[in-house]
Short mmCIF file of C-alpha atoms in Angstrom, two decimals:
data_model
loop_
_atom_site.label_atom_id
_atom_site.label_comp_id
_atom_site.label_asym_id
_atom_site.label_seq_id
_atom_site.Cartn_x
_atom_site.Cartn_y
_atom_site.Cartn_z
CA UNK A 1 -111.69 -8.24 235.99
CA UNK A 2 -112.93 -11.31 234.13
CA UNK A 3 -113.88 -14.21 236.38
CA UNK A 4 -111.05 -16.67 235.74
CA UNK A 5 -113.44 -19.57 236.34
CA UNK A 6 -115.06 -18.67 233.00
CA UNK A 7 -111.73 -19.29 231.25
CA UNK A 8 -109.99 -21.91 233.37
CA UNK A 9 -110.95 -25.06 235.24
CA UNK A 10 -108.95 -26.50 238.12
CA UNK A 11 -107.82 -30.10 238.31
CA UNK A 12 -109.99 -30.52 241.41
CA UNK A 13 -113.13 -29.37 239.59
CA UNK A 14 -112.46 -31.50 236.53
CA UNK A 15 -111.79 -34.59 238.66
CA UNK A 16 -115.16 -34.11 240.34
CA UNK A 17 -116.92 -33.80 236.98
CA UNK A 18 -115.49 -36.85 235.22
CA UNK A 19 -118.26 -38.89 233.62
CA UNK A 20 -120.77 -36.06 233.21
CA UNK A 21 -122.95 -36.63 230.17
CA UNK A 22 -122.37 -33.27 228.48
CA UNK A 23 -118.67 -32.98 229.37
CA UNK A 24 -116.18 -33.26 226.49
CA UNK A 25 -112.47 -33.39 227.37
CA UNK A 26 -110.03 -32.66 224.55
CA UNK A 27 -106.36 -33.59 224.68
CA UNK A 28 -104.76 -30.92 222.49
CA UNK A 29 -101.08 -31.71 223.10
CA UNK A 30 -98.79 -30.42 220.35
CA UNK A 31 -95.07 -29.75 220.32
CA UNK A 32 -92.45 -28.03 218.20
CA UNK A 33 -90.04 -30.45 216.49
CA UNK A 34 -87.09 -29.53 218.70
CA UNK A 35 -89.07 -30.51 221.81
CA UNK A 36 -88.75 -34.17 220.88
CA UNK A 37 -92.27 -35.12 221.98
CA UNK A 38 -95.20 -36.70 220.17
CA UNK A 39 -98.66 -35.56 221.27
CA UNK A 40 -100.49 -38.39 219.54
CA UNK A 41 -98.24 -41.04 221.06
CA UNK A 42 -98.59 -39.56 224.54
CA UNK A 43 -102.37 -39.53 224.18
CA UNK A 44 -102.38 -43.16 223.06
CA UNK A 45 -100.28 -44.15 226.07
CA UNK A 46 -102.26 -42.33 228.77
CA UNK A 47 -104.89 -39.61 228.97
CA UNK A 48 -107.38 -38.00 231.31
CA UNK A 49 -110.31 -40.45 231.55
CA UNK A 50 -112.78 -39.97 228.73
CA UNK A 51 -110.59 -37.58 226.73
CA UNK A 52 -110.54 -37.52 222.94
CA UNK A 53 -107.76 -36.10 220.83
CA UNK A 54 -107.94 -32.75 219.03
CA UNK A 55 -105.13 -32.63 216.44
CA UNK A 56 -104.43 -28.97 215.64
CA UNK A 57 -102.65 -29.92 212.42
CA UNK A 58 -105.49 -32.12 211.19
CA UNK A 59 -108.26 -29.69 212.16
CA UNK A 60 -106.94 -26.77 210.14
CA UNK A 61 -107.00 -25.19 206.70
CA UNK A 62 -104.89 -27.43 204.42
CA UNK A 63 -105.07 -24.98 201.52
CA UNK A 64 -103.23 -22.12 203.23
CA UNK A 65 -99.70 -23.51 203.02
CA UNK A 66 -99.15 -22.33 206.60
CA UNK A 67 -99.16 -24.52 209.72
CA UNK A 68 -102.47 -25.24 211.50
CA UNK A 69 -104.37 -22.21 210.22
CA UNK A 70 -107.99 -21.84 211.36
CA UNK A 71 -110.19 -24.33 209.52
CA UNK A 72 -113.21 -23.23 207.54
CA UNK A 73 -116.48 -23.08 209.46
CA UNK A 74 -117.85 -26.15 207.71
CA UNK A 75 -114.70 -28.23 208.21
CA UNK A 76 -114.35 -27.16 211.82
CA UNK A 77 -117.96 -27.97 212.66
CA UNK A 78 -117.67 -31.40 211.05
CA UNK A 79 -114.39 -32.20 212.85
CA UNK A 80 -115.41 -31.13 216.35
CA UNK A 81 -118.84 -32.70 215.94
CA UNK A 82 -117.09 -36.00 215.26
CA UNK A 83 -115.22 -35.51 218.54
CA UNK A 84 -118.51 -35.18 220.39
CA UNK A 85 -118.50 -31.39 220.73
CA UNK A 86 -122.03 -30.11 220.27
CA UNK A 87 -123.84 -26.84 220.81
CA UNK A 88 -124.68 -27.76 224.41
CA UNK A 89 -121.34 -29.32 225.34
CA UNK A 90 -119.21 -28.27 228.28
CA UNK A 91 -115.68 -28.50 226.89
CA UNK A 92 -112.35 -28.76 228.73
CA UNK A 93 -109.08 -28.57 226.81
CA UNK A 94 -105.67 -29.58 228.16
CA UNK A 95 -102.15 -30.23 226.91
CA UNK A 96 -98.99 -32.03 227.93
CA UNK A 97 -96.99 -28.90 228.78
CA UNK A 98 -99.53 -27.35 231.10
CA UNK A 99 -100.22 -24.17 229.16
CA UNK A 100 -99.10 -24.22 225.54
CA UNK A 101 -101.35 -25.74 222.87
CA UNK A 102 -104.61 -25.89 224.85
CA UNK A 103 -105.31 -22.14 224.62
CA UNK A 104 -105.01 -22.40 220.83
CA UNK A 105 -107.84 -24.95 220.73
CA UNK A 106 -109.78 -22.90 223.30
CA UNK A 107 -109.41 -19.93 220.92
CA UNK A 108 -110.58 -22.01 217.93
CA UNK A 109 -113.73 -22.99 219.81
CA UNK A 110 -114.37 -19.49 221.15
CA UNK A 111 -113.91 -17.94 217.71
CA UNK A 112 -116.51 -20.33 216.34
CA UNK A 113 -119.02 -19.51 219.05
CA UNK A 114 -118.60 -22.20 221.73
CA UNK A 115 -120.06 -20.81 224.95
CA UNK A 116 -118.75 -23.23 227.56
CA UNK A 117 -115.09 -24.05 226.98
CA UNK A 118 -112.29 -23.82 229.54
CA UNK A 119 -108.59 -24.57 229.74
CA UNK A 120 -107.38 -27.03 232.37
CA UNK A 121 -105.04 -24.90 234.48
CA UNK A 122 -101.76 -26.78 234.76
CA UNK A 123 -102.80 -29.36 232.19
CA UNK A 124 -101.53 -32.91 232.20
CA UNK A 125 -98.37 -32.16 234.26
CA UNK A 126 -100.45 -30.91 237.21
CA UNK A 127 -103.00 -33.73 236.79
CA UNK A 128 -100.22 -36.34 236.95
CA UNK A 129 -98.34 -34.63 239.78
CA UNK A 130 -101.48 -34.83 241.91
CA UNK A 131 -101.85 -38.55 241.24
CA UNK A 132 -105.19 -38.20 239.52
CA UNK A 133 -106.62 -41.07 237.42
CA UNK A 134 -105.35 -41.83 233.95
CA UNK A 135 -106.94 -43.87 231.21
CA UNK A 136 -104.84 -46.31 229.17
CA UNK A 137 -105.65 -48.71 226.37
CA UNK A 138 -107.82 -47.82 223.40
CA UNK A 139 -109.44 -44.37 223.72
CA UNK A 140 -113.21 -44.11 223.62
CA UNK A 141 -115.11 -43.44 220.42
CA UNK A 142 -117.20 -40.34 221.04
CA UNK A 143 -120.85 -40.09 220.09
CA UNK A 144 -121.15 -37.59 217.20
CA UNK A 145 -122.73 -34.24 217.97
CA UNK A 146 -123.91 -31.20 216.04
CA UNK A 147 -121.83 -28.04 216.39
CA UNK A 148 -123.16 -24.84 214.82
CA UNK A 149 -120.26 -22.47 214.00
CA UNK A 150 -120.75 -18.73 214.31
CA UNK A 151 -117.40 -17.12 213.56
CA UNK A 152 -116.30 -13.82 215.08
CA UNK A 153 -114.21 -12.88 212.03
CA UNK A 154 -113.03 -9.58 213.49
CA UNK A 155 -111.00 -11.49 216.05
CA UNK A 156 -108.88 -13.15 213.34
CA UNK A 157 -106.21 -10.94 211.73
CA UNK A 158 -104.61 -11.66 208.36
CA UNK A 159 -101.37 -10.27 206.94
CA UNK A 160 -102.96 -7.23 205.29
CA UNK A 161 -104.80 -6.31 208.46
CA UNK A 162 -101.63 -6.51 210.56
CA UNK A 163 -99.63 -4.46 208.05
CA UNK A 164 -102.35 -1.81 208.00
CA UNK A 165 -102.78 -1.61 211.76
CA UNK A 166 -99.03 -1.37 212.38
CA UNK A 167 -98.73 1.38 209.77
CA UNK A 168 -101.60 3.37 211.26
CA UNK A 169 -100.60 2.74 214.87
CA UNK A 170 -104.13 1.58 215.51
CA UNK A 171 -103.09 -1.56 217.38
CA UNK A 172 -100.17 -3.03 219.28
CA UNK A 173 -98.72 -6.39 218.27
CA UNK A 174 -97.58 -8.55 221.18
CA UNK A 175 -95.24 -11.38 220.20
CA UNK A 176 -95.31 -14.56 222.30
CA UNK A 177 -92.08 -16.07 220.95
CA UNK A 178 -89.08 -16.37 223.29
CA UNK A 179 -87.13 -13.13 223.59
CA UNK A 180 -84.06 -14.40 221.75
CA UNK A 181 -86.16 -15.24 218.69
CA UNK A 182 -87.96 -11.89 218.87
CA UNK A 183 -84.59 -10.11 218.92
CA UNK A 184 -83.21 -12.22 216.07
CA UNK A 185 -80.50 -13.75 218.27
CA UNK A 186 -81.73 -17.35 217.86
CA UNK A 187 -82.83 -19.13 214.69
CA UNK A 188 -86.46 -19.87 214.01
CA UNK A 189 -87.44 -23.55 214.40
CA UNK A 190 -88.98 -23.53 210.92
CA UNK A 191 -86.60 -23.26 207.95
CA UNK A 192 -86.74 -20.30 205.62
CA UNK A 193 -87.86 -17.71 208.16
CA UNK A 194 -85.95 -14.52 208.86
CA UNK A 195 -85.05 -13.73 212.45
CA UNK A 196 -86.39 -10.70 214.29
CA UNK A 197 -89.79 -9.11 214.69
CA UNK A 198 -92.34 -6.75 213.16
CA UNK A 199 -91.57 -3.04 213.48
CA UNK A 200 -93.32 -1.74 216.57
CA UNK A 201 -94.12 -5.16 218.03
CA UNK A 202 -93.65 -5.78 221.74
CA UNK A 203 -92.05 -8.91 223.16
CA UNK A 204 -94.22 -10.77 225.69
CA UNK A 205 -92.91 -14.37 225.79
CA UNK A 206 -95.77 -16.75 226.56
CA UNK A 207 -93.79 -18.26 229.44
CA UNK A 208 -93.80 -14.86 231.15
CA UNK A 209 -97.53 -15.12 231.91
CA UNK A 210 -97.34 -18.64 233.38
CA UNK A 211 -96.05 -20.27 236.55
CA UNK A 212 -95.31 -24.01 236.51
CA UNK A 213 -97.68 -24.57 233.60
CA UNK A 214 -100.52 -22.60 235.20
CA UNK A 215 -101.71 -19.16 234.18
CA UNK A 216 -100.08 -16.56 236.40
CA UNK A 217 -101.95 -14.30 238.78
CA UNK A 218 -103.03 -10.80 237.83
CA UNK A 219 -99.82 -9.19 239.08
CA UNK A 220 -97.64 -11.54 237.04
CA UNK A 221 -99.67 -11.04 233.88
CA UNK A 222 -99.71 -7.26 234.22
CA UNK A 223 -95.94 -7.27 234.80
CA UNK A 224 -95.47 -9.30 231.61
CA UNK A 225 -97.47 -6.71 229.66
CA UNK A 226 -95.74 -3.75 231.28
CA UNK A 227 -95.41 -0.99 228.70
CA UNK A 228 -98.29 -2.30 226.56
CA UNK A 229 -101.31 0.01 226.49
CA UNK A 230 -104.12 -2.37 227.42
CA UNK A 231 -106.77 0.16 226.45
CA UNK A 232 -105.78 0.00 222.76
CA UNK A 233 -106.53 -2.88 220.35
CA UNK A 234 -104.01 -5.71 220.67
CA UNK A 235 -102.96 -8.28 218.08
CA UNK A 236 -101.47 -11.50 219.48
CA UNK A 237 -98.78 -13.15 217.39
CA UNK A 238 -96.14 -15.87 217.80
CA UNK A 239 -94.39 -18.43 215.60
CA UNK A 240 -97.42 -20.15 214.08
CA UNK A 241 -100.50 -19.01 215.99
CA UNK A 242 -100.27 -21.43 218.93
CA UNK A 243 -98.62 -19.66 221.88
CA UNK A 244 -100.18 -16.34 220.85
CA UNK A 245 -103.43 -17.77 222.21
CA UNK A 246 -101.74 -18.05 225.63
CA UNK A 247 -101.35 -14.26 225.58
CA UNK A 248 -104.99 -13.84 224.53
CA UNK A 249 -106.12 -16.03 227.43
CA UNK A 250 -103.95 -14.04 229.84
CA UNK A 251 -105.29 -10.71 228.58
CA UNK A 252 -108.89 -11.82 229.02
CA UNK A 253 -108.03 -13.08 232.51
CA UNK A 254 -107.04 -9.54 233.57
CA UNK A 255 -110.13 -7.99 232.07
CA UNK A 256 -109.13 -6.91 228.57
CA UNK A 257 -112.36 -7.14 226.52
CA UNK A 258 -112.42 -9.76 223.79
CA UNK A 259 -113.57 -7.03 221.41
CA UNK A 260 -110.14 -5.37 221.73
CA UNK A 261 -108.25 -8.54 220.77
CA UNK A 262 -107.30 -10.24 217.53
CA UNK A 263 -104.96 -13.13 216.77
CA UNK A 264 -102.67 -13.05 213.76
CA UNK A 265 -103.23 -16.59 212.54
CA UNK A 266 -100.29 -16.70 210.11
CA UNK A 267 -97.97 -15.17 212.71
CA UNK A 268 -94.22 -15.35 212.09
CA UNK A 269 -94.58 -18.38 209.80
CA UNK A 270 -96.18 -15.99 207.32
CA UNK A 271 -94.55 -12.67 208.19
CA UNK A 272 -91.00 -14.02 208.45
CA UNK A 273 -91.27 -15.82 205.10
CA UNK A 274 -92.72 -12.93 203.10
CA UNK A 275 -90.20 -10.81 201.17
CA UNK A 276 -92.62 -7.89 201.29
CA UNK A 277 -92.70 -7.50 205.08
CA UNK A 278 -90.32 -5.44 207.15
CA UNK A 279 -88.26 -7.19 209.85
CA UNK A 280 -86.18 -5.57 212.58
CA UNK A 281 -83.82 -7.10 215.12
CA UNK A 282 -82.79 -6.18 218.63
CA UNK A 283 -85.04 -5.20 221.55
#
């Protein structure tokens, strides 16, 4: 099994490392509209000391017409370099829900070749609950760094790839949306999207692999993926490519090789809006 310490960092370890010269802490908090929270405002009010903000909507591909799609290599390198992320940086990402948006930014960095990036297990809720220090006032201005992107394009699935792999049975799609949205029983939070799921997809709500905002243990994760053949290629999907990265993180944590994984970046925001794609409802 993968050493979880390569993927996650504890609040205790991060607290002990605050102030290290090569440490970059990214606040990646992002919320769906119905959650009624503002990640930028929360960051401005209080943050983990030394953190800078990674805005997943701003650091994305504006030409796609879909929410927060993976930015081009050049744009991504420029943006993260401005945040102080360089080739030799040790990066920690966290969010305000514990385990929601941070894995998406972790995935962005991993896809572009970052070697030392970890998710803060439990995120800001755990940090606050333990009474750890917070920084208020104006956030720091990071020193620019040079980040050299080296994309692993095979780990990013587009619509055509997903259609083809579902048709051939080559891969299994796991859908991180809540079960009621997967089944078509609840409306999508974005207008214009059909309810339901891709034919053959399996429902694995992202919350099912977590406990109190922390990644669950191996038994919990394996139970969540019960019925999914972990030896076959797996495509992670969700509403807009955010919580699907939680499933990716969980799969790596139980030893599924990264080479067997892909993330459907357009996810349901693309599939559910396309008149050419098939949609089914129910379990």
